[in-house]
């Protein structure tokens, strides 16, 4: 369907694609140049990029991967394996499982840091109230969490 601008309604400009995906326009250009998006259509009269539904779906999939911490090389691996179809199912499974494990480790580290911050807030709350028993207990809890954070940081 062609709209008043002569542009098919399912096609997105680079600005629209950037807003929708959360990538910047330079990032979209980089991903195109790096071969992650495949060929991106151009407007015949202006030469500006037009992201059709298939390319927009690819960009959104890459945005999900990127937000999950997948590197550009990981995204490239995904795109390469995707092109192989079902023949690469086991490799795609392993790729996603590996990244899921990495993300789970990161969530564990973040949860520890969240616990640390909440304990520090509790400590200062106890100090403000003059509750020395609670303060001493929380200091011990903070120390244990800090030890766990330090150990985790050394193992990663």
Short mmCIF file of C-alpha atoms in Angstrom, two decimals:
data_model
loop_
_atom_site.label_atom_id
_atom_site.label_comp_id
_atom_site.label_asym_id
_atom_site.label_seq_id
_atom_site.Cartn_x
_atom_site.Cartn_y
_atom_site.Cartn_z
CA UNK A 1 0.00 0.00 0.00
CA UNK A 2 1.41 3.38 -1.02
CA UNK A 3 0.70 6.43 1.14
CA UNK A 4 0.56 10.15 0.33
CA UNK A 5 4.36 10.33 0.42
CA UNK A 6 4.67 7.59 -2.20
CA UNK A 7 6.16 5.32 0.46
CA UNK A 8 4.67 1.93 1.17
CA UNK A 9 3.18 1.99 4.66
CA UNK A 10 5.08 -1.12 5.78
CA UNK A 11 8.43 0.51 5.04
CA UNK A 12 10.22 2.45 7.75
CA UNK A 13 12.69 5.29 7.37
CA UNK A 14 15.97 5.01 9.24
CA UNK A 15 14.62 7.41 11.87
CA UNK A 16 11.53 5.28 12.37
CA UNK A 17 13.61 2.10 12.49
CA UNK A 18 15.95 3.69 15.05
CA UNK A 19 13.03 4.73 17.28
CA UNK A 20 11.42 1.32 16.99
CA UNK A 21 14.56 -0.70 17.66
CA UNK A 22 16.41 1.54 20.10
CA UNK A 23 19.49 1.49 17.88
CA UNK A 24 20.95 4.79 16.74
CA UNK A 25 20.97 5.65 13.07
CA UNK A 26 24.79 5.24 12.89
CA UNK A 27 24.41 1.79 14.48
CA UNK A 28 21.85 0.78 11.85
CA UNK A 29 24.21 1.98 9.12
CA UNK A 30 27.07 0.08 10.74
CA UNK A 31 25.04 -3.13 11.04
CA UNK A 32 24.05 -2.80 7.39
CA UNK A 33 27.69 -2.29 6.37
CA UNK A 34 28.74 -5.22 8.57
CA UNK A 35 26.27 -7.46 6.74
CA UNK A 36 24.00 -8.11 9.73
CA UNK A 37 20.88 -6.78 8.03
CA UNK A 38 21.25 -8.02 4.50
CA UNK A 39 20.42 -5.62 1.71
CA UNK A 40 18.40 -2.61 2.86
CA UNK A 41 16.05 -1.23 0.20
CA UNK A 42 16.40 2.35 -0.99
CA UNK A 43 13.79 4.88 -1.95
CA UNK A 44 14.03 5.20 -5.73
CA UNK A 45 13.76 8.99 -5.79
CA UNK A 46 15.81 9.98 -2.72
CA UNK A 47 18.10 7.00 -2.20
CA UNK A 48 17.21 6.95 1.49
CA UNK A 49 17.04 3.64 3.30
CA UNK A 50 13.68 1.93 3.61
CA UNK A 51 13.27 -0.91 6.05
CA UNK A 52 10.69 -3.39 4.84
CA UNK A 53 8.99 -5.90 7.16
CA UNK A 54 11.65 -8.61 6.77
CA UNK A 55 14.52 -6.22 7.48
CA UNK A 56 12.57 -4.59 10.33
CA UNK A 57 12.04 -8.03 11.88
CA UNK A 58 15.78 -8.72 11.58
CA UNK A 59 16.61 -5.38 13.22
CA UNK A 60 14.21 -6.08 16.08
CA UNK A 61 15.70 -9.56 16.61
CA UNK A 62 19.17 -8.00 16.73
CA UNK A 63 17.91 -5.37 19.19
CA UNK A 64 16.68 -8.15 21.48
CA UNK A 65 20.01 -9.92 21.24
CA UNK A 66 21.95 -6.71 21.87
CA UNK A 67 19.83 -5.84 24.90
CA UNK A 68 20.59 -9.31 26.24
CA UNK A 69 24.29 -8.55 26.01
CA UNK A 70 25.11 -10.40 22.80
CA UNK A 71 28.16 -8.91 21.08
CA UNK A 72 28.35 -7.92 17.42
CA UNK A 73 30.33 -11.08 16.74
CA UNK A 74 27.61 -13.11 18.50
CA UNK A 75 24.97 -11.40 16.37
CA UNK A 76 27.03 -12.13 13.27
CA UNK A 77 27.20 -15.79 14.27
CA UNK A 78 23.40 -15.79 14.76
CA UNK A 79 22.81 -14.26 11.33
CA UNK A 80 25.22 -16.70 9.66
CA UNK A 81 23.59 -19.71 11.34
CA UNK A 82 20.11 -18.42 10.59
CA UNK A 83 20.97 -18.46 6.90
CA UNK A 84 21.68 -22.18 7.18
CA UNK A 85 18.14 -22.87 8.34
CA UNK A 86 17.25 -26.07 10.18
CA UNK A 87 20.67 -27.56 9.41
CA UNK A 88 22.10 -25.17 12.01
CA UNK A 89 19.44 -25.85 14.68
CA UNK A 90 21.86 -27.50 17.11
CA UNK A 91 24.39 -24.69 16.72
CA UNK A 92 21.69 -22.05 17.22
CA UNK A 93 20.50 -23.90 20.33
CA UNK A 94 24.05 -23.94 21.69
CA UNK A 95 24.57 -20.28 20.83
CA UNK A 96 21.42 -19.21 22.68
CA UNK A 97 22.08 -21.56 25.60
CA UNK A 98 25.58 -20.15 26.01
CA UNK A 99 24.31 -16.56 26.00
CA UNK A 100 21.49 -17.49 28.39
CA UNK A 101 24.06 -18.93 30.81
CA UNK A 102 26.13 -15.75 30.56
CA UNK A 103 23.08 -13.59 31.18
CA UNK A 104 22.09 -15.72 34.19
CA UNK A 105 25.59 -15.19 35.64
CA UNK A 106 25.26 -11.44 35.11
CA UNK A 107 21.83 -11.41 36.77
CA UNK A 108 23.36 -13.24 39.74
CA UNK A 109 26.09 -10.59 40.03
CA UNK A 110 23.51 -7.80 39.79
CA UNK A 111 21.34 -9.43 42.47
CA UNK A 112 24.30 -9.48 44.83
CA UNK A 113 24.93 -5.80 44.19
CA UNK A 114 21.25 -5.06 44.77
CA UNK A 115 21.41 -6.91 48.09
CA UNK A 116 24.50 -4.91 49.01
CA UNK A 117 22.76 -1.59 48.28
CA UNK A 118 19.65 -2.57 50.22
CA UNK A 119 21.73 -3.64 53.19
CA UNK A 120 23.64 -0.35 53.14
CA UNK A 121 20.33 1.51 53.14
CA UNK A 122 19.19 -0.64 56.08
CA UNK A 123 22.47 0.05 57.88
CA UNK A 124 22.10 3.81 57.55
CA UNK A 125 18.46 3.60 58.53
CA UNK A 126 19.44 1.73 61.71
CA UNK A 127 22.16 4.26 62.42
CA UNK A 128 19.73 7.15 61.95
CA UNK A 129 17.30 5.51 64.41
CA UNK A 130 20.08 4.76 66.89
CA UNK A 131 19.35 1.00 66.64
CA UNK A 132 22.84 -0.36 67.31
CA UNK A 133 21.76 -4.04 67.47
CA UNK A 134 20.32 -3.88 63.97
CA UNK A 135 23.29 -1.86 62.73
CA UNK A 136 25.77 -4.48 64.00
CA UNK A 137 23.77 -7.31 62.42
CA UNK A 138 23.57 -5.46 59.10
CA UNK A 139 27.32 -4.71 59.14
CA UNK A 140 27.92 -8.48 59.34
CA UNK A 141 25.48 -9.08 56.48
CA UNK A 142 27.15 -6.37 54.37
CA UNK A 143 30.55 -7.94 55.02
CA UNK A 144 29.29 -11.36 53.88
CA UNK A 145 27.78 -9.89 50.71
CA UNK A 146 30.97 -7.94 49.96
CA UNK A 147 32.98 -11.16 50.31
CA UNK A 148 30.65 -12.90 47.86
CA UNK A 149 30.91 -10.00 45.40
CA UNK A 150 34.69 -10.03 45.61
CA UNK A 151 34.82 -13.82 45.09
CA UNK A 152 32.44 -13.64 42.11
CA UNK A 153 34.42 -10.78 40.54
CA UNK A 154 37.62 -12.82 40.83
CA UNK A 155 36.06 -15.86 39.14
CA UNK A 156 34.70 -13.98 36.12
#
